[in-house]
Coordinates of C-alpha atoms in Angstrom, one line a residue:
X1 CA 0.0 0.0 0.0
X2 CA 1.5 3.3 -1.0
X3 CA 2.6 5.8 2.1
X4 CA 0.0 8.0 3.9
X5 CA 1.9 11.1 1.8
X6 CA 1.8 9.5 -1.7
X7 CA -1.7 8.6 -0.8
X8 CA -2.7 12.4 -0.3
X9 CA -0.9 13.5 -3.0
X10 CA -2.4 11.2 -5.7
X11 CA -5.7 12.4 -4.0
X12 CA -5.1 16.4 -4.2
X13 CA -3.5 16.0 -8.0
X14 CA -5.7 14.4 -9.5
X15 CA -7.4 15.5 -12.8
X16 CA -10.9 16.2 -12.0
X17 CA -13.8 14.3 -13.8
X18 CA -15.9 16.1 -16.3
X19 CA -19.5 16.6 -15.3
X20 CA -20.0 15.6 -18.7
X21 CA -19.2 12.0 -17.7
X22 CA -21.6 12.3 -14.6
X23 CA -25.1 11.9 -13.9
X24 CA -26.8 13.1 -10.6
X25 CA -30.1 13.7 -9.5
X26 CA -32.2 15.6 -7.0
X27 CA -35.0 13.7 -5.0
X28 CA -36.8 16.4 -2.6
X29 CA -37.6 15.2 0.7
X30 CA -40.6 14.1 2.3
X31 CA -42.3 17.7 4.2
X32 CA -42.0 16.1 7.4
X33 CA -38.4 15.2 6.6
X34 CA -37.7 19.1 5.5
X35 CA -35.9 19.8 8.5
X36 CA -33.4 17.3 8.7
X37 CA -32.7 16.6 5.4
X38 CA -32.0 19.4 3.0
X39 CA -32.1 16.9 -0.5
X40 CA -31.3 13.7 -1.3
X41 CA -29.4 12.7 -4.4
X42 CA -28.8 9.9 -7.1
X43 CA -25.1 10.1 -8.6
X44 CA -23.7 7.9 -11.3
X45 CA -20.2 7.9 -13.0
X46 CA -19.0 5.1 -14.9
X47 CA -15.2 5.8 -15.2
X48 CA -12.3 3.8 -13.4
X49 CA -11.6 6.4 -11.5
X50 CA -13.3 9.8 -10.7
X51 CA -11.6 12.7 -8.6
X52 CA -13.3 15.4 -7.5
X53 CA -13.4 18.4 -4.4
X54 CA -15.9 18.0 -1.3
X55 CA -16.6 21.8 -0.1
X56 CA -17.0 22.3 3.7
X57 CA -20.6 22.0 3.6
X58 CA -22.6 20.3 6.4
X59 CA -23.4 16.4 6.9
X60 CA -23.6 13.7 4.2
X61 CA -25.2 10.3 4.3
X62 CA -24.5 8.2 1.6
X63 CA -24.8 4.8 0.0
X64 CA -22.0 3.2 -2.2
X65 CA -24.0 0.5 -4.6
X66 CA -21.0 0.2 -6.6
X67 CA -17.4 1.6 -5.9
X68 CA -14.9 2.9 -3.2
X69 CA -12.8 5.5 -2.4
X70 CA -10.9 7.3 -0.2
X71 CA -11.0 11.3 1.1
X72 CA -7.9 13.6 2.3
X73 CA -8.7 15.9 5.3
X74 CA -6.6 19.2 6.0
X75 CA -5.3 17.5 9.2
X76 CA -3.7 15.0 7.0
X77 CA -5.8 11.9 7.6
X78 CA -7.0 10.1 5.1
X79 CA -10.1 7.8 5.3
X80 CA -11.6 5.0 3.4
X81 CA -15.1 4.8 2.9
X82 CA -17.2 2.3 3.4
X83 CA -20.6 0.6 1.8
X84 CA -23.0 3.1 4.3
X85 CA -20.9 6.2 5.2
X86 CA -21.5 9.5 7.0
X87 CA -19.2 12.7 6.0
X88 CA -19.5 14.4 8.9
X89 CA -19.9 17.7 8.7
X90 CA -16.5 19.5 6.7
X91 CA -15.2 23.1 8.0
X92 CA -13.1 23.0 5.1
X93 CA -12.5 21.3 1.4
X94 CA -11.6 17.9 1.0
X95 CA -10.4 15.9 -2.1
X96 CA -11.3 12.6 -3.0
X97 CA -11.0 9.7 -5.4
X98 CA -13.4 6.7 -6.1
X99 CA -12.2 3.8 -8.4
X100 CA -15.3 3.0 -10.0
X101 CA -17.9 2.8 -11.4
X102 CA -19.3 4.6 -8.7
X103 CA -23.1 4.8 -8.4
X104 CA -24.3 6.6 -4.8
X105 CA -27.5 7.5 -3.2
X106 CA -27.2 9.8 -0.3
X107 CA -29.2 12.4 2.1
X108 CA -27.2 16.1 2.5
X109 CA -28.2 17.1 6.1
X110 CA -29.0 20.0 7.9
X111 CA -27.7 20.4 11.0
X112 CA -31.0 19.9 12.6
X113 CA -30.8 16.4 11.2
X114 CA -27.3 15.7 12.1
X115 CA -27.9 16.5 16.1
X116 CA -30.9 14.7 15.6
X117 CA -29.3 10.9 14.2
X118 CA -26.6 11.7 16.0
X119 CA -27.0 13.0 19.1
X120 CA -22.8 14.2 18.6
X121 CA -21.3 17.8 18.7
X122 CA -20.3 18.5 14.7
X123 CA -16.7 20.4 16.7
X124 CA -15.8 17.0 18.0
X125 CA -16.9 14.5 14.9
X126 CA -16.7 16.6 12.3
X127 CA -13.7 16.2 9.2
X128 CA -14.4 12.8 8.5
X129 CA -16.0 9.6 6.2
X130 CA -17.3 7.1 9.1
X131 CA -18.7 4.2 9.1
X132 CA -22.4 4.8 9.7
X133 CA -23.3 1.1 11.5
X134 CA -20.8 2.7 14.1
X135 CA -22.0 6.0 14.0
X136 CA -25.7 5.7 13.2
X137 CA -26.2 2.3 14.0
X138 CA -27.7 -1.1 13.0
X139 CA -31.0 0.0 11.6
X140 CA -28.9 2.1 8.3
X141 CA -27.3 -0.9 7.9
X142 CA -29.7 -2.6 7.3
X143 CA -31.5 0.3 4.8
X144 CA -28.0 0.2 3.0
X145 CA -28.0 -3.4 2.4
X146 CA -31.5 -2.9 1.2
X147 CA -30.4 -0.2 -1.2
X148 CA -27.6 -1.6 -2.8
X149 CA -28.7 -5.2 -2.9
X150 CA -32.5 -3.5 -4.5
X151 CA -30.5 -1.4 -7.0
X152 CA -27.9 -3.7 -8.4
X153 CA -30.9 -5.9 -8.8
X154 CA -32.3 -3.3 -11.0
X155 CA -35.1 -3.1 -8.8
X156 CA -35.4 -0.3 -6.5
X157 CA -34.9 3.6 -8.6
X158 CA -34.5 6.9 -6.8
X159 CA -37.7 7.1 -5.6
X160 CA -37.5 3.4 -3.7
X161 CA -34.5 4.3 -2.5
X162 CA -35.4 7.4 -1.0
X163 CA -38.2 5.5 0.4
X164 CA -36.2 3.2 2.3
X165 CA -34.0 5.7 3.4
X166 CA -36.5 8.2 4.6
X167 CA -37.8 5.3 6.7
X168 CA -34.8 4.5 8.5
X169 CA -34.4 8.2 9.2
X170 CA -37.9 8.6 11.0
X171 CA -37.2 5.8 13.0
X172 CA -34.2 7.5 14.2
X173 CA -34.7 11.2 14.8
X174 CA -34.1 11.6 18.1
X175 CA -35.3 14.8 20.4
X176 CA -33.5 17.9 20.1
X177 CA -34.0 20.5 23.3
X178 CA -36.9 23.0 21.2
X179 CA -34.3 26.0 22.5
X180 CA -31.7 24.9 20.2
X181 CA -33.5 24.2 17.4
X182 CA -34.7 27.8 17.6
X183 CA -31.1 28.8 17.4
X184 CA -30.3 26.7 14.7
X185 CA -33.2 28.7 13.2
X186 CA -31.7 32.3 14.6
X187 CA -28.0 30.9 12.9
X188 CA -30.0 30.4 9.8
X189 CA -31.5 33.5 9.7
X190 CA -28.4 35.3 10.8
X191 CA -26.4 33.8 7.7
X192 CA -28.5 34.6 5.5
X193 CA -28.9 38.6 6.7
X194 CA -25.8 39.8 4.9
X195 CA -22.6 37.8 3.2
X196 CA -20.7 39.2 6.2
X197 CA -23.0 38.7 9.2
X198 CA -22.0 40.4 12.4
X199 CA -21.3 37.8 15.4
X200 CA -23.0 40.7 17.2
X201 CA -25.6 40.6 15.4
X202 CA -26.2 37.1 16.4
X203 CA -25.9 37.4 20.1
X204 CA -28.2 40.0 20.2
X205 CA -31.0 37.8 18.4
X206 CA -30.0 34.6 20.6
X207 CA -31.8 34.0 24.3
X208 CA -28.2 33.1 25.1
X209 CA -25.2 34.8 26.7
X210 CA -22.1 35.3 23.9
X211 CA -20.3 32.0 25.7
X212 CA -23.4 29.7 25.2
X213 CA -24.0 30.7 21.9
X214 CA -20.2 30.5 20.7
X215 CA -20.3 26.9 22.4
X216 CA -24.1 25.6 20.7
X217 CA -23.0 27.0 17.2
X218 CA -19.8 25.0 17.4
X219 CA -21.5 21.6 18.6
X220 CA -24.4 22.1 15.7
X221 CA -22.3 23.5 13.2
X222 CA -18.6 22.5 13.7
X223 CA -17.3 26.0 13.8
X224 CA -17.9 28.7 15.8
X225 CA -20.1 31.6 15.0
X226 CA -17.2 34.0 13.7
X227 CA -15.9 30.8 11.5
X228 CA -19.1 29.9 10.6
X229 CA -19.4 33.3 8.8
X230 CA -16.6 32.6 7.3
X231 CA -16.9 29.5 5.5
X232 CA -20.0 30.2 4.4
X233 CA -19.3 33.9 3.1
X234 CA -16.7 32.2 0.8
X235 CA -19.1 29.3 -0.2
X236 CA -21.8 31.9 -1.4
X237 CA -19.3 34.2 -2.6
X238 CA -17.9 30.7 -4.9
X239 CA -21.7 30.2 -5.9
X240 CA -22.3 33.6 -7.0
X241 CA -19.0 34.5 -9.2
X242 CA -19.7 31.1 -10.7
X243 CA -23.4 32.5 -12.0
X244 CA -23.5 33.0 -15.7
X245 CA -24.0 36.8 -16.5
X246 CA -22.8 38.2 -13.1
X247 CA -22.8 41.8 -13.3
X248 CA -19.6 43.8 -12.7
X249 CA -21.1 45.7 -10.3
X250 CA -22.1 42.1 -8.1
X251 CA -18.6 41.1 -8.8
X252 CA -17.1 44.3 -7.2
X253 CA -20.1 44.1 -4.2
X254 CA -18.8 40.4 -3.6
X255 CA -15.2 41.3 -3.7
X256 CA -15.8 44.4 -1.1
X257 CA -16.3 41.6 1.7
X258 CA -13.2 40.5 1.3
X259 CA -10.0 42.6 2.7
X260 CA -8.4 42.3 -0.8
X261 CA -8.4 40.0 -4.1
X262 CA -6.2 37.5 -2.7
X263 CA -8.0 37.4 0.8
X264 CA -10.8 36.4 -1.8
X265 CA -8.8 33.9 -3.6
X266 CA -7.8 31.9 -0.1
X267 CA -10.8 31.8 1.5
X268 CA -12.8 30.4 -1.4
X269 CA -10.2 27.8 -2.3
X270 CA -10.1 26.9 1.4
X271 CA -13.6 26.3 1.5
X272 CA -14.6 25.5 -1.6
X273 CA -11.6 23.8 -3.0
X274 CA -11.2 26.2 -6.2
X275 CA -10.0 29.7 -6.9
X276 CA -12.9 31.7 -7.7
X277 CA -11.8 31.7 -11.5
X278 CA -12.2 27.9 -11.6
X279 CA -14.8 27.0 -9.2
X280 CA -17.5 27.4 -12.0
X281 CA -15.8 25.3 -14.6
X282 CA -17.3 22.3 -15.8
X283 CA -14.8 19.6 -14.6
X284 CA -15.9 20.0 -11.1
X285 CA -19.3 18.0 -10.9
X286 CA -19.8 17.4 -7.0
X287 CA -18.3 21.1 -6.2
X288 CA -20.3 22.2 -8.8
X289 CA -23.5 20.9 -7.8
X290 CA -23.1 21.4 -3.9
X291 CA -22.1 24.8 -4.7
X292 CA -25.1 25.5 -7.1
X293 CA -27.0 28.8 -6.0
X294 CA -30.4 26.0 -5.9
X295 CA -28.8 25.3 -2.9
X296 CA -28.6 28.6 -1.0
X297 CA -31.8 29.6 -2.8
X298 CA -34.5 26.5 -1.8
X299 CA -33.6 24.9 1.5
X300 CA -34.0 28.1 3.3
X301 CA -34.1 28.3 6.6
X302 CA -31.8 24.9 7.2
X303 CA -28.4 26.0 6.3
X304 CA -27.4 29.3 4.6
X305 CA -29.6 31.3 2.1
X306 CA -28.3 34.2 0.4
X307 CA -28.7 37.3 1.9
X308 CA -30.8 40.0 -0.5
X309 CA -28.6 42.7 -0.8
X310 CA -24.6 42.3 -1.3
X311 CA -23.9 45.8 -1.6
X312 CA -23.1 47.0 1.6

């Protein structure tokens, strides 16, 4: 097996596959699974091998009928995944490479829905591809034997999947203290006021002192409030310079959040894995889609949604 370095550098240098050679779909979730799960998604590529860049976004849950892969993590780990994994949630981007095919069916979460399966603080679990029979348990192991076993049998689609899926969720969602899920709400809310959302701003809105809401926003989120901001200023910031026909005038708004153009350039290839001159192009499929404004735009108020006005 090669060394853990060689490993990570084959991971971070490889060519990323065209979307062109990539199918995914969009399955919406049940309405009373709306809060915990912000989409769930049907991906197909049929190459040998397929790299692409994970963004820091929130919780996946995922289903590997057919392929495996490994992801690199900015503390240098590296982890396999398995046949039912969960990415926890990412503060920053992370590479990865699946020798495939590689056909996956998979649930993005909100944070709601992560406390909720998991009962765990996103600070302490978060960067990495687990194993979800350890970390969810016995009943999604069983789902995801379901799913692949129905799918390579060519008979389960999206929409049986899901199904399945959606089942083993409900039967998991545990309670979550109705306090905190108003501040997961307030956090929501807070993001999506302006791209650079005043942790003051926050604290004055929360029924919390500044400690306790520092402390919940890092166990539901992964990052503290101040952080937070900041990943997710560069994430939108990625999804909007990526738009076709941005105006000038947007370009120059979005760039003004930033203390110069190379302040700009970090912090969205931190986050989103790209310089902001790439991160729209189309040999990026999964950064790409995750990055899509359809995701800031419709799963208001679970994560993120674009604040109206950028000039500021």
């Amino acid at each position: 097996m090669a060394s853990p370095a060689r490993r990570e550098e084959r991971l971070r240098e490889g060519r990323l596959t065209s979307l062109a050679l990539i199918k995914l779909d969009y399955i919406a979730p049940p309405p009373d699974l709306a809060p915990f799960v912000i989409t769930f998604y049907l991906f197909r590529c049929d190459e040998s091998e397929i790299h692409d860049i994970q963004p820091g976004t929130g919780c996946n849950l995922s289903i590997f009928m057919r392929g495996k892969g490994e992801m690199a993590f900015r503390d240098g780990m590296i982890d396999a995944s398995h046949p039912i994994n969960v990415l926890t949630p990412c503060a920053v981007a992370a590479p990865f490479m699946v020798d495939g095919p590689w056909h996956a069916f998979g649930a993005a979460l909100s944070p709601l829905g992560w406390a909720a399966l998991t009962g765990k603080s996103a600070a302490k679990e978060g960067n990495r591809l687990r194993n979800a029979t350890e970390l969810l348990g016995a009943d999604f192991a069983a789902a995801g034997e379901r799913i692949i076993a129905g799918y390579n049998a060519g008979a389960l689609d999206g929409g049986g999947m899901e199904a399945i899926l959606s089942d083993a969720i409900r039967r998991n969602i545990g309670p979550v203290p109705s306090s905190h899920v108003r501040l997961i709400q307030m956090v929501a809310q807070w993001l999506g006021s302006s791209l650079s959302p005043s942790v003051d701003d926050l604290n004055a809105m929360a029924n919390y002192s500044p400690r306790q809401v520092q402390r919940l926003v890092d166990y539901y989120y992964g990052l503290p409030p101040k952080q937070l901001a900041r990943k997710y200023r560069a994430l939108r910031a990625a999804s909007l310079l990526a738009e076709p026909g941005i105006t000038a005038d947007d370009a120059d708004a979005i760039a003004g959040h930033f203390y110069d153009q190379s302040h700009m350039i970090r912090e969205i290839r931190l986050f989103a894995g790209r310089t902001p001159a790439r991160v729209g192009e189309a040999d990026s499929p999964v950064l790409g889609a995750l990055l899509n404004l359809r995701n800031f735009r419709e799963i208001r108020p679970q994560v993120a949604p674009l604040p109206d006005d950028l000039h500021r």
